[in-house]
């Protein structure tokens, strides 16, 4: 019995043994960083990199709340989630002097409301959330969120929506023209009614499948992030990313230094690494969003730089998702649960 | 023993049996076939190719799946081994130690992991590890697997022990063997088929688990099911079909192994 | 996985006195890592939720209140019965029940057919039914997802046959979930029913035939009552895991509607972040399952074997 236990313990220990000097544990969105870039970092700094992925800002928060804080070094939350995580005390701070490439951050992303003065985060990529429509299925005008929330007959039953309350309900609010985080009863009631009715016309909820369902044809329209839609298009989906007249969501994802990071030094090295124009460009060329780092433009693939998804026409408005206070958030949570019951 | 056949025959039962097997096998066989598809599109057939198998071992996702496979097999071997030892001790207690206090409760306890729904075990384990401040990682997966492997190892071991009469051990003890010697030299060798069956069942059950693992796994640690699930959520790729087919092969090897062990055990009796 | 019948088992006592010692590891591992966690979860279900995940150690009934009582979208209307979560549970029970029913419909004839084969080929048939049970559940669910998608092999095949002219929309429907559950747990039905049928004494059928019962009457009046324990065991083995299933609704149902499993998962891994509520829902599920098992044990005890 003892030998068996020892063997097992040994085997378990062996499986966890690091081959490199240091480690870096990343918690990242799925399909958002090229493996080659991680390999490059690992080779350059002799660090063993491990990465887990999530598919929504809320899933990231939930996992960190559920005991994962202290296991990861860096994560990549969106704007409003940076604010929430900061308020929850989940972020560590650094001095700009700790990152030699800090000056590479584009000025417009330097002093942001969700992290004034960039004390815990650096820009990763920014883009928008809207939806894409298969032009072979639907030939009409592509200009309104109504295609998702009050769909025409061609699209009924063929729509995938993102499986996150934040983005889906915010787009619905834009469609109705009501403010975010509203506590107004009539407005919330209208929001609830809208999504309840629309659900009958939706085929599925899924964020990680958002690209695949459009490529495979399982869905004819789907809420999706701009770059993900561009990837779907380059994989052969006959789709167009829509810039709705009601407005769309814009967001910026940021690399944050997590509190109790087991490898704080490597985390900072990694953040600094990502601020190199060359590496930021590699991410953009892969994920097809827009970097928040200077001097990236000349390093981009032309089709990525000029993609219609990343270059909205004049006059399109975008809003950031807001973090609602608790007493309002519970109502949005209730609408979401009600929607999926 | 031969009875008139018509008493046993019901029209349509054969057809339903065939249907049952078709339902059970069709998806697996089709995925296995498509794993040899040369095309990148998963549904169009583009000729026979082994390229997705090459991709599994050398492609961009290869390190991820290799690590996941190492984790899966390490945990499965470790958990199944420990579960088998614990289950063997329990089987001796239940079948060969007479009455003792808490025997009925013990049996219930052994079977408890079978009765509690997986999602409940997953949530309870997560809450437990968070509350006691136990860092999730390989160790938490191992512990969770060990617990639910115990009843699966116990069932075949106990069944086997019930079919082995104790006369040989009795004889050994009459010749002044200690209970430990009687167990080690007599009962254990007789029990080998049952123990192996128990081990294999526990091994496969550990390898199979997704839900509990997904709740208690630590940062950067994947097992094959969680890694596959993560990939599948983004759409079924041909390399996933290749991995699935490989795992299917492993399962078939194990079940065949277990079947032959079972038969060997029976014929010896 | 019915426990082996004690009939003919050795009731040996040669290691008398060692029982508690040998049982210690079981008590330690299952006690500490399963019983204790479940008790802790029971406590959590009475704690106060912390905004966005976590708990505050203050006792409250809020989680159960939320489960059973509807106070309106804004929480200030007079309480009525909340049907949302009861509905989710009811739908899960309904889905699991349907899956069980269809497993029985296919599983019983299969078990019967196998049990009435020649003793030499019986193990081969049984082996064929057992293999899928050993194959990873996730892989089986993924395979089913692949098979029934809109542009998947099943639709292509049916289109080719000319049976249908438009692809069937199977994926992301309740039907797909039932199919997935049915497919996942079918072997669980066949094996215990087979064990029961194998022990069936055909002298009973002969007696019935002598009394001019046709085969189907014999099945209904004689065989089914005799093999009922196997059928009940099979139904429980299918129903219980189906009830808390996560993979089939998530992968085949398009995550469109909550089932018990996904409702609980959402509280810990998704946006809801309401741990006490998740714990309460898990407690209610556990109560239902243990209730079913207890009823079964009672009925068996009454059956007086």
PDB file of N, CA, C and O in Angstrom, chain B residues 3 6 8-10 17 20 23 25 30 42-43 94 96 106 115 131 143 146 155 166 169-170 173 179 183 204 207-208 214 225 233 241 247 251, chain C residues 1 12-15 22-23 27 29-30 33 40 44 106 109-110 112-113 128 131 134-139 146-147 149 151 183 206 215 250 269 289:
ATOM      1  N   UNK B   3     -36.131 -25.375 -24.480  1.00  0.00           N
ATOM      2  CA  UNK B   3     -37.569 -25.098 -24.447  1.00  0.00           C
ATOM      3  C   UNK B   3     -38.028 -24.832 -25.868  1.00  0.00           C
ATOM      4  O   UNK B   3     -37.225 -24.474 -26.729  1.00  0.00           O
ATOM      5  N   UNK B   6     -40.650 -20.882 -29.627  1.00  0.00           N
ATOM      6  CA  UNK B   6     -41.637 -19.821 -29.811  1.00  0.00           C
ATOM      7  C   UNK B   6     -41.996 -19.111 -28.510  1.00  0.00           C
ATOM      8  O   UNK B   6     -42.470 -17.992 -28.518  1.00  0.00           O
ATOM      9  N   UNK B   8     -39.940 -17.967 -26.475  1.00  0.00           N
ATOM     10  CA  UNK B   8     -38.951 -16.919 -26.253  1.00  0.00           C
ATOM     11  C   UNK B   8     -38.997 -15.850 -27.326  1.00  0.00           C
ATOM     12  O   UNK B   8     -38.350 -14.822 -27.202  1.00  0.00           O
ATOM     13  N   UNK B   9     -39.698 -16.147 -28.383  1.00  0.00           N
ATOM     14  CA  UNK B   9     -39.607 -15.237 -29.511  1.00  0.00           C
ATOM     15  C   UNK B   9     -40.746 -14.236 -29.520  1.00  0.00           C
ATOM     16  O   UNK B   9     -41.890 -14.573 -29.334  1.00  0.00           O
ATOM     17  N   UNK B  10     -40.372 -12.974 -29.696  1.00  0.00           N
ATOM     18  CA  UNK B  10     -41.371 -11.931 -29.876  1.00  0.00           C
ATOM     19  C   UNK B  10     -41.067 -11.220 -31.170  1.00  0.00           C
ATOM     20  O   UNK B  10     -39.928 -10.813 -31.401  1.00  0.00           O
ATOM     21  N   UNK B  17     -33.333  -4.979 -31.375  1.00  0.00           N
ATOM     22  CA  UNK B  17     -31.960  -5.189 -30.937  1.00  0.00           C
ATOM     23  C   UNK B  17     -30.983  -4.625 -31.951  1.00  0.00           C
ATOM     24  O   UNK B  17     -30.009  -3.946 -31.598  1.00  0.00           O
ATOM     25  N   UNK B  20     -31.023  -1.001 -31.638  1.00  0.00           N
ATOM     26  CA  UNK B  20     -30.275  -0.604 -30.448  1.00  0.00           C
ATOM     27  C   UNK B  20     -28.787  -0.536 -30.765  1.00  0.00           C
ATOM     28  O   UNK B  20     -28.107   0.445 -30.458  1.00  0.00           O
ATOM     29  N   UNK B  23     -28.027   2.386 -33.116  1.00  0.00           N
ATOM     30  CA  UNK B  23     -28.028   3.656 -32.394  1.00  0.00           C
ATOM     31  C   UNK B  23     -26.742   3.798 -31.588  1.00  0.00           C
ATOM     32  O   UNK B  23     -26.113   4.856 -31.554  1.00  0.00           O
ATOM     33  N   UNK B  25     -23.817   2.389 -32.089  1.00  0.00           N
ATOM     34  CA  UNK B  25     -22.548   2.402 -32.817  1.00  0.00           C
ATOM     35  C   UNK B  25     -22.463   3.431 -33.926  1.00  0.00           C
ATOM     36  O   UNK B  25     -21.366   3.908 -34.239  1.00  0.00           O
ATOM     37  N   UNK B  30     -19.257   6.572 -37.488  1.00  0.00           N
ATOM     38  CA  UNK B  30     -19.203   7.675 -38.451  1.00  0.00           C
ATOM     39  C   UNK B  30     -18.082   8.646 -38.094  1.00  0.00           C
ATOM     40  O   UNK B  30     -17.327   9.089 -38.967  1.00  0.00           O
ATOM     41  N   UNK B  42     -15.411  19.453 -42.235  1.00  0.00           N
ATOM     42  CA  UNK B  42     -15.624  18.195 -41.545  1.00  0.00           C
ATOM     43  C   UNK B  42     -16.709  17.347 -42.172  1.00  0.00           C
ATOM     44  O   UNK B  42     -16.782  16.156 -41.930  1.00  0.00           O
ATOM     45  N   UNK B  43     -17.591  17.964 -42.968  1.00  0.00           N
ATOM     46  CA  UNK B  43     -18.697  17.147 -43.472  1.00  0.00           C
ATOM     47  C   UNK B  43     -18.517  16.680 -44.923  1.00  0.00           C
ATOM     48  O   UNK B  43     -19.209  15.779 -45.354  1.00  0.00           O
ATOM     49  N   UNK B  94     -16.349  -6.469   4.250  1.00  0.00           N
ATOM     50  CA  UNK B  94     -17.770  -6.738   4.045  1.00  0.00           C
ATOM     51  C   UNK B  94     -18.059  -8.224   3.876  1.00  0.00           C
ATOM     52  O   UNK B  94     -19.129  -8.699   4.239  1.00  0.00           O
ATOM     53  N   UNK B  96     -15.741 -10.999   4.589  1.00  0.00           N
ATOM     54  CA  UNK B  96     -14.969 -12.017   5.285  1.00  0.00           C
ATOM     55  C   UNK B  96     -14.662 -11.657   6.724  1.00  0.00           C
ATOM     56  O   UNK B  96     -13.805 -12.264   7.345  1.00  0.00           O
ATOM     57  N   UNK B 106     -21.466   1.255   6.347  1.00  0.00           N
ATOM     58  CA  UNK B 106     -20.283   1.190   5.492  1.00  0.00           C
ATOM     59  C   UNK B 106     -20.665   0.887   4.054  1.00  0.00           C
ATOM     60  O   UNK B 106     -20.144   1.500   3.126  1.00  0.00           O
ATOM     61  N   UNK B 115     -24.675   7.271  -5.885  1.00  0.00           N
ATOM     62  CA  UNK B 115     -26.030   7.778  -5.700  1.00  0.00           C
ATOM     63  C   UNK B 115     -26.114   9.291  -5.814  1.00  0.00           C
ATOM     64  O   UNK B 115     -27.138   9.828  -6.210  1.00  0.00           O
ATOM     65  N   UNK B 131     -13.419  26.310   0.706  1.00  0.00           N
ATOM     66  CA  UNK B 131     -13.590  26.642   2.120  1.00  0.00           C
ATOM     67  C   UNK B 131     -12.363  26.277   2.951  1.00  0.00           C
ATOM     68  O   UNK B 131     -11.946  27.039   3.834  1.00  0.00           O
ATOM     69  N   UNK B 143      -7.953  13.461  -5.906  1.00  0.00           N
ATOM     70  CA  UNK B 143      -8.775  13.107  -4.736  1.00  0.00           C
ATOM     71  C   UNK B 143     -10.223  12.872  -5.153  1.00  0.00           C
ATOM     72  O   UNK B 143     -10.844  11.878  -4.778  1.00  0.00           O
ATOM     73  N   UNK B 146     -10.509   9.639  -7.020  1.00  0.00           N
ATOM     74  CA  UNK B 146     -10.346   8.498  -6.119  1.00  0.00           C
ATOM     75  C   UNK B 146     -11.681   8.174  -5.442  1.00  0.00           C
ATOM     76  O   UNK B 146     -12.101   7.015  -5.380  1.00  0.00           O
ATOM     77  N   UNK B 155     -17.405  -3.030  -6.774  1.00  0.00           N
ATOM     78  CA  UNK B 155     -18.437  -3.939  -7.281  1.00  0.00           C
ATOM     79  C   UNK B 155     -17.870  -5.256  -7.818  1.00  0.00           C
ATOM     80  O   UNK B 155     -18.245  -6.323  -7.335  1.00  0.00           O
ATOM     81  N   UNK B 166     -14.017 -19.762   1.315  1.00  0.00           N
ATOM     82  CA  UNK B 166     -12.898 -19.436   2.207  1.00  0.00           C
ATOM     83  C   UNK B 166     -12.181 -20.674   2.734  1.00  0.00           C
ATOM     84  O   UNK B 166     -11.366 -20.584   3.640  1.00  0.00           O
ATOM     85  N   UNK B 169      -8.277 -20.501   2.678  1.00  0.00           N
ATOM     86  CA  UNK B 169      -7.704 -19.650   3.716  1.00  0.00           C
ATOM     87  C   UNK B 169      -7.864 -20.310   5.074  1.00  0.00           C
ATOM     88  O   UNK B 169      -6.982 -20.281   5.924  1.00  0.00           O
ATOM     89  N   UNK B 170      -9.040 -20.942   5.249  1.00  0.00           N
ATOM     90  CA  UNK B 170      -9.302 -21.648   6.499  1.00  0.00           C
ATOM     91  C   UNK B 170      -8.231 -22.704   6.732  1.00  0.00           C
ATOM     92  O   UNK B 170      -7.649 -22.815   7.821  1.00  0.00           O
ATOM     93  N   UNK B 173      -4.948 -21.207   7.665  1.00  0.00           N
ATOM     94  CA  UNK B 173      -4.908 -20.727   9.034  1.00  0.00           C
ATOM     95  C   UNK B 173      -4.866 -21.885  10.022  1.00  0.00           C
ATOM     96  O   UNK B 173      -4.283 -21.762  11.098  1.00  0.00           O
ATOM     97  N   UNK B 179      -3.594 -14.300   9.729  1.00  0.00           N
ATOM     98  CA  UNK B 179      -4.623 -13.793   8.799  1.00  0.00           C
ATOM     99  C   UNK B 179      -3.991 -13.041   7.627  1.00  0.00           C
ATOM    100  O   UNK B 179      -4.401 -13.184   6.484  1.00  0.00           O
ATOM    101  N   UNK B 183      -4.404 -14.030   3.759  1.00  0.00           N
ATOM    102  CA  UNK B 183      -4.930 -13.083   2.772  1.00  0.00           C
ATOM    103  C   UNK B 183      -3.964 -12.937   1.605  1.00  0.00           C
ATOM    104  O   UNK B 183      -4.320 -13.053   0.442  1.00  0.00           O
ATOM    105  N   UNK B 204     -11.263   3.344 -16.303  1.00  0.00           N
ATOM    106  CA  UNK B 204     -12.093   3.891 -17.385  1.00  0.00           C
ATOM    107  C   UNK B 204     -13.017   4.990 -16.853  1.00  0.00           C
ATOM    108  O   UNK B 204     -13.226   6.020 -17.499  1.00  0.00           O
ATOM    109  N   UNK B 207     -11.031   8.084 -16.408  1.00  0.00           N
ATOM    110  CA  UNK B 207     -10.687   8.653 -17.715  1.00  0.00           C
ATOM    111  C   UNK B 207     -11.893   9.353 -18.332  1.00  0.00           C
ATOM    112  O   UNK B 207     -11.759  10.286 -19.113  1.00  0.00           O
ATOM    113  N   UNK B 208     -13.081   8.894 -17.979  1.00  0.00           N
ATOM    114  CA  UNK B 208     -14.322   9.362 -18.575  1.00  0.00           C
ATOM    115  C   UNK B 208     -14.799  10.686 -18.008  1.00  0.00           C
ATOM    116  O   UNK B 208     -15.529  11.426 -18.647  1.00  0.00           O
ATOM    117  N   UNK B 214     -13.940  19.284 -14.305  1.00  0.00           N
ATOM    118  CA  UNK B 214     -14.056  20.665 -14.745  1.00  0.00           C
ATOM    119  C   UNK B 214     -14.258  21.627 -13.574  1.00  0.00           C
ATOM    120  O   UNK B 214     -13.852  22.777 -13.630  1.00  0.00           O
ATOM    121  N   UNK B 225     -10.805  14.895 -21.324  1.00  0.00           N
ATOM    122  CA  UNK B 225     -12.181  15.370 -21.536  1.00  0.00           C
ATOM    123  C   UNK B 225     -12.321  16.888 -21.444  1.00  0.00           C
ATOM    124  O   UNK B 225     -13.009  17.489 -22.278  1.00  0.00           O
ATOM    125  N   UNK B 233     -16.379  23.081 -27.938  1.00  0.00           N
ATOM    126  CA  UNK B 233     -17.255  24.230 -27.757  1.00  0.00           C
ATOM    127  C   UNK B 233     -17.084  25.210 -28.899  1.00  0.00           C
ATOM    128  O   UNK B 233     -17.973  25.980 -29.214  1.00  0.00           O
ATOM    129  N   UNK B 241     -11.920  14.618 -33.957  1.00  0.00           N
ATOM    130  CA  UNK B 241     -12.421  13.304 -34.350  1.00  0.00           C
ATOM    131  C   UNK B 241     -11.306  12.270 -34.284  1.00  0.00           C
ATOM    132  O   UNK B 241     -11.530  11.127 -33.893  1.00  0.00           O
ATOM    133  N   UNK B 247      -9.156   7.555 -28.555  1.00  0.00           N
ATOM    134  CA  UNK B 247      -9.677   7.211 -27.229  1.00  0.00           C
ATOM    135  C   UNK B 247     -10.660   6.049 -27.315  1.00  0.00           C
ATOM    136  O   UNK B 247     -10.717   5.202 -26.428  1.00  0.00           O
ATOM    137  N   UNK B 251     -10.551   2.577 -25.241  1.00  0.00           N
ATOM    138  CA  UNK B 251     -11.680   1.995 -24.518  1.00  0.00           C
ATOM    139  C   UNK B 251     -11.935   0.565 -24.971  1.00  0.00           C
ATOM    140  O   UNK B 251     -12.168  -0.327 -24.155  1.00  0.00           O
TER     141      UNK B 251
ATOM    142  N   UNK C   1     -25.518  -2.547 -12.921  1.00  0.00           N
ATOM    143  CA  UNK C   1     -24.617  -2.560 -11.769  1.00  0.00           C
ATOM    144  C   UNK C   1     -25.352  -2.945 -10.503  1.00  0.00           C
ATOM    145  O   UNK C   1     -25.055  -2.439  -9.434  1.00  0.00           O
ATOM    146  N   UNK C  12     -18.335 -15.577   5.164  1.00  0.00           N
ATOM    147  CA  UNK C  12     -17.145 -15.962   5.908  1.00  0.00           C
ATOM    148  C   UNK C  12     -16.847 -14.985   7.040  1.00  0.00           C
ATOM    149  O   UNK C  12     -17.184 -13.807   6.973  1.00  0.00           O
ATOM    150  N   UNK C  13     -16.233 -15.478   8.060  1.00  0.00           N
ATOM    151  CA  UNK C  13     -15.864 -14.613   9.180  1.00  0.00           C
ATOM    152  C   UNK C  13     -14.405 -14.791   9.538  1.00  0.00           C
ATOM    153  O   UNK C  13     -13.987 -14.514  10.651  1.00  0.00           O
ATOM    154  N   UNK C  14     -13.603 -15.269   8.565  1.00  0.00           N
ATOM    155  CA  UNK C  14     -12.255 -15.667   8.973  1.00  0.00           C
ATOM    156  C   UNK C  14     -11.356 -14.502   9.331  1.00  0.00           C
ATOM    157  O   UNK C  14     -10.331 -14.682   9.961  1.00  0.00           O
ATOM    158  N   UNK C  15     -11.695 -13.290   8.886  1.00  0.00           N
ATOM    159  CA  UNK C  15     -10.896 -12.136   9.311  1.00  0.00           C
ATOM    160  C   UNK C  15     -11.656 -11.340  10.361  1.00  0.00           C
ATOM    161  O   UNK C  15     -11.597 -10.121  10.407  1.00  0.00           O
ATOM    162  N   UNK C  22     -10.264  -2.442   8.302  1.00  0.00           N
ATOM    163  CA  UNK C  22     -10.231  -2.528   6.849  1.00  0.00           C
ATOM    164  C   UNK C  22     -11.145  -1.490   6.195  1.00  0.00           C
ATOM    165  O   UNK C  22     -10.940  -1.095   5.058  1.00  0.00           O
ATOM    166  N   UNK C  23     -12.151  -1.097   6.939  1.00  0.00           N
ATOM    167  CA  UNK C  23     -13.120  -0.156   6.399  1.00  0.00           C
ATOM    168  C   UNK C  23     -12.652   1.294   6.564  1.00  0.00           C
ATOM    169  O   UNK C  23     -13.223   2.207   5.980  1.00  0.00           O
ATOM    170  N   UNK C  27     -14.081   5.010   5.022  1.00  0.00           N
ATOM    171  CA  UNK C  27     -14.668   6.056   5.862  1.00  0.00           C
ATOM    172  C   UNK C  27     -13.881   7.352   5.730  1.00  0.00           C
ATOM    173  O   UNK C  27     -14.459   8.433   5.629  1.00  0.00           O
ATOM    174  N   UNK C  29     -11.811   8.446   3.186  1.00  0.00           N
ATOM    175  CA  UNK C  29     -11.864   9.155   1.900  1.00  0.00           C
ATOM    176  C   UNK C  29     -13.266   9.612   1.545  1.00  0.00           C
ATOM    177  O   UNK C  29     -13.491  10.779   1.231  1.00  0.00           O
ATOM    178  N   UNK C  30     -14.220   8.673   1.590  1.00  0.00           N
ATOM    179  CA  UNK C  30     -15.576   9.081   1.196  1.00  0.00           C
ATOM    180  C   UNK C  30     -16.160  10.016   2.252  1.00  0.00           C
ATOM    181  O   UNK C  30     -16.863  10.967   1.933  1.00  0.00           O
ATOM    182  N   UNK C  33     -14.086  13.472   1.834  1.00  0.00           N
ATOM    183  CA  UNK C  33     -14.128  14.136   0.532  1.00  0.00           C
ATOM    184  C   UNK C  33     -15.467  14.032  -0.189  1.00  0.00           C
ATOM    185  O   UNK C  33     -15.603  14.489  -1.307  1.00  0.00           O
ATOM    186  N   UNK C  40     -21.288  20.510   3.870  1.00  0.00           N
ATOM    187  CA  UNK C  40     -20.880  21.906   3.741  1.00  0.00           C
ATOM    188  C   UNK C  40     -21.760  22.627   2.720  1.00  0.00           C
ATOM    189  O   UNK C  40     -22.179  23.771   2.928  1.00  0.00           O
ATOM    190  N   UNK C  44     -23.975  25.936   2.990  1.00  0.00           N
ATOM    191  CA  UNK C  44     -23.882  27.055   2.046  1.00  0.00           C
ATOM    192  C   UNK C  44     -25.256  27.490   1.539  1.00  0.00           C
ATOM    193  O   UNK C  44     -25.475  28.652   1.254  1.00  0.00           O
ATOM    194  N   UNK C 106     -36.472   0.271 -26.033  1.00  0.00           N
ATOM    195  CA  UNK C 106     -35.477  -0.396 -26.882  1.00  0.00           C
ATOM    196  C   UNK C 106     -34.668  -1.393 -26.055  1.00  0.00           C
ATOM    197  O   UNK C 106     -34.306  -2.464 -26.529  1.00  0.00           O
ATOM    198  N   UNK C 109     -36.444  -5.180 -25.151  1.00  0.00           N
ATOM    199  CA  UNK C 109     -36.359  -6.183 -26.217  1.00  0.00           C
ATOM    200  C   UNK C 109     -34.920  -6.640 -26.479  1.00  0.00           C
ATOM    201  O   UNK C 109     -34.677  -7.825 -26.717  1.00  0.00           O
ATOM    202  N   UNK C 110     -33.984  -5.682 -26.420  1.00  0.00           N
ATOM    203  CA  UNK C 110     -32.589  -6.045 -26.643  1.00  0.00           C
ATOM    204  C   UNK C 110     -32.122  -7.028 -25.583  1.00  0.00           C
ATOM    205  O   UNK C 110     -31.531  -8.063 -25.890  1.00  0.00           O
ATOM    206  N   UNK C 112     -33.888  -8.935 -23.729  1.00  0.00           N
ATOM    207  CA  UNK C 112     -34.606 -10.198 -23.892  1.00  0.00           C
ATOM    208  C   UNK C 112     -34.005 -11.019 -25.021  1.00  0.00           C
ATOM    209  O   UNK C 112     -33.741 -12.213 -24.880  1.00  0.00           O
ATOM    210  N   UNK C 113     -33.790 -10.340 -26.129  1.00  0.00           N
ATOM    211  CA  UNK C 113     -33.246 -11.013 -27.303  1.00  0.00           C
ATOM    212  C   UNK C 113     -31.889 -11.643 -26.973  1.00  0.00           C
ATOM    213  O   UNK C 113     -31.637 -12.804 -27.285  1.00  0.00           O
ATOM    214  N   UNK C 128     -20.966  -6.600 -27.166  1.00  0.00           N
ATOM    215  CA  UNK C 128     -21.263  -5.526 -28.119  1.00  0.00           C
ATOM    216  C   UNK C 128     -22.032  -4.381 -27.447  1.00  0.00           C
ATOM    217  O   UNK C 128     -21.834  -3.223 -27.755  1.00  0.00           O
ATOM    218  N   UNK C 131     -19.494  -2.373 -24.920  1.00  0.00           N
ATOM    219  CA  UNK C 131     -18.419  -1.500 -25.424  1.00  0.00           C
ATOM    220  C   UNK C 131     -18.767  -0.011 -25.334  1.00  0.00           C
ATOM    221  O   UNK C 131     -18.015   0.767 -24.758  1.00  0.00           O
ATOM    222  N   UNK C 134     -18.212   1.775 -22.145  1.00  0.00           N
ATOM    223  CA  UNK C 134     -16.825   2.062 -21.747  1.00  0.00           C
ATOM    224  C   UNK C 134     -16.244   3.237 -22.519  1.00  0.00           C
ATOM    225  O   UNK C 134     -15.156   3.710 -22.218  1.00  0.00           O
ATOM    226  N   UNK C 135     -16.939   3.665 -23.552  1.00  0.00           N
ATOM    227  CA  UNK C 135     -16.412   4.771 -24.348  1.00  0.00           C
ATOM    228  C   UNK C 135     -16.772   6.089 -23.677  1.00  0.00           C
ATOM    229  O   UNK C 135     -17.892   6.275 -23.212  1.00  0.00           O
ATOM    230  N   UNK C 136     -15.817   6.965 -23.644  1.00  0.00           N
ATOM    231  CA  UNK C 136     -15.966   8.273 -23.045  1.00  0.00           C
ATOM    232  C   UNK C 136     -17.301   8.942 -23.399  1.00  0.00           C
ATOM    233  O   UNK C 136     -17.642   9.098 -24.559  1.00  0.00           O
ATOM    234  N   UNK C 137     -18.031   9.346 -22.363  1.00  0.00           N
ATOM    235  CA  UNK C 137     -19.351   9.954 -22.557  1.00  0.00           C
ATOM    236  C   UNK C 137     -19.265  11.217 -23.405  1.00  0.00           C
ATOM    237  O   UNK C 137     -20.097  11.464 -24.275  1.00  0.00           O
ATOM    238  N   UNK C 138     -18.234  12.012 -23.155  1.00  0.00           N
ATOM    239  CA  UNK C 138     -18.065  13.253 -23.910  1.00  0.00           C
ATOM    240  C   UNK C 138     -17.921  12.940 -25.394  1.00  0.00           C
ATOM    241  O   UNK C 138     -18.548  13.574 -26.246  1.00  0.00           O
ATOM    242  N   UNK C 139     -17.115  11.924 -25.683  1.00  0.00           N
ATOM    243  CA  UNK C 139     -16.886  11.574 -27.080  1.00  0.00           C
ATOM    244  C   UNK C 139     -18.162  11.068 -27.729  1.00  0.00           C
ATOM    245  O   UNK C 139     -18.467  11.398 -28.871  1.00  0.00           O
ATOM    246  N   UNK C 146     -22.216  15.596 -33.975  1.00  0.00           N
ATOM    247  CA  UNK C 146     -21.721  15.604 -35.349  1.00  0.00           C
ATOM    248  C   UNK C 146     -22.725  14.924 -36.286  1.00  0.00           C
ATOM    249  O   UNK C 146     -23.020  15.424 -37.361  1.00  0.00           O
ATOM    250  N   UNK C 147     -23.264  13.813 -35.832  1.00  0.00           N
ATOM    251  CA  UNK C 147     -24.153  13.010 -36.670  1.00  0.00           C
ATOM    252  C   UNK C 147     -25.411  13.776 -37.061  1.00  0.00           C
ATOM    253  O   UNK C 147     -25.846  13.724 -38.200  1.00  0.00           O
ATOM    254  N   UNK C 149     -26.159  17.135 -36.902  1.00  0.00           N
ATOM    255  CA  UNK C 149     -26.181  18.567 -37.260  1.00  0.00           C
ATOM    256  C   UNK C 149     -26.838  18.764 -38.624  1.00  0.00           C
ATOM    257  O   UNK C 149     -26.975  17.836 -39.408  1.00  0.00           O
ATOM    258  N   UNK C 151     -25.993  19.989 -41.406  1.00  0.00           N
ATOM    259  CA  UNK C 151     -25.273  19.548 -42.590  1.00  0.00           C
ATOM    260  C   UNK C 151     -24.504  18.253 -42.303  1.00  0.00           C
ATOM    261  O   UNK C 151     -23.516  17.951 -42.957  1.00  0.00           O
ATOM    262  N   UNK C 183     -29.174   7.939 -25.741  1.00  0.00           N
ATOM    263  CA  UNK C 183     -27.983   7.321 -26.301  1.00  0.00           C
ATOM    264  C   UNK C 183     -26.914   7.129 -25.219  1.00  0.00           C
ATOM    265  O   UNK C 183     -26.244   6.094 -25.162  1.00  0.00           O
ATOM    266  N   UNK C 206     -44.147 -21.619 -19.982  1.00  0.00           N
ATOM    267  CA  UNK C 206     -44.806 -22.852 -20.409  1.00  0.00           C
ATOM    268  C   UNK C 206     -46.162 -23.001 -19.745  1.00  0.00           C
ATOM    269  O   UNK C 206     -47.158 -23.320 -20.377  1.00  0.00           O
ATOM    270  N   UNK C 215     -48.088 -15.299 -26.508  1.00  0.00           N
ATOM    271  CA  UNK C 215     -46.799 -14.772 -26.035  1.00  0.00           C
ATOM    272  C   UNK C 215     -46.909 -13.379 -25.446  1.00  0.00           C
ATOM    273  O   UNK C 215     -46.276 -13.060 -24.445  1.00  0.00           O
ATOM    274  N   UNK C 250     -25.983  20.784 -22.896  1.00  0.00           N
ATOM    275  CA  UNK C 250     -25.057  21.836 -23.299  1.00  0.00           C
ATOM    276  C   UNK C 250     -24.631  21.681 -24.756  1.00  0.00           C
ATOM    277  O   UNK C 250     -24.619  22.635 -25.513  1.00  0.00           O
ATOM    278  N   UNK C 269     -20.086  29.044 -12.265  1.00  0.00           N
ATOM    279  CA  UNK C 269     -19.131  29.312 -13.335  1.00  0.00           C
ATOM    280  C   UNK C 269     -19.601  30.388 -14.291  1.00  0.00           C
ATOM    281  O   UNK C 269     -18.843  30.811 -15.158  1.00  0.00           O
ATOM    282  N   UNK C 289     -33.258  12.835  -5.797  1.00  0.00           N
ATOM    283  CA  UNK C 289     -32.592  11.584  -6.185  1.00  0.00           C
ATOM    284  C   UNK C 289     -32.568  10.594  -5.021  1.00  0.00           C
ATOM    285  O   UNK C 289     -32.913   9.417  -5.182  1.00  0.00           O
TER     286      UNK C 289
END
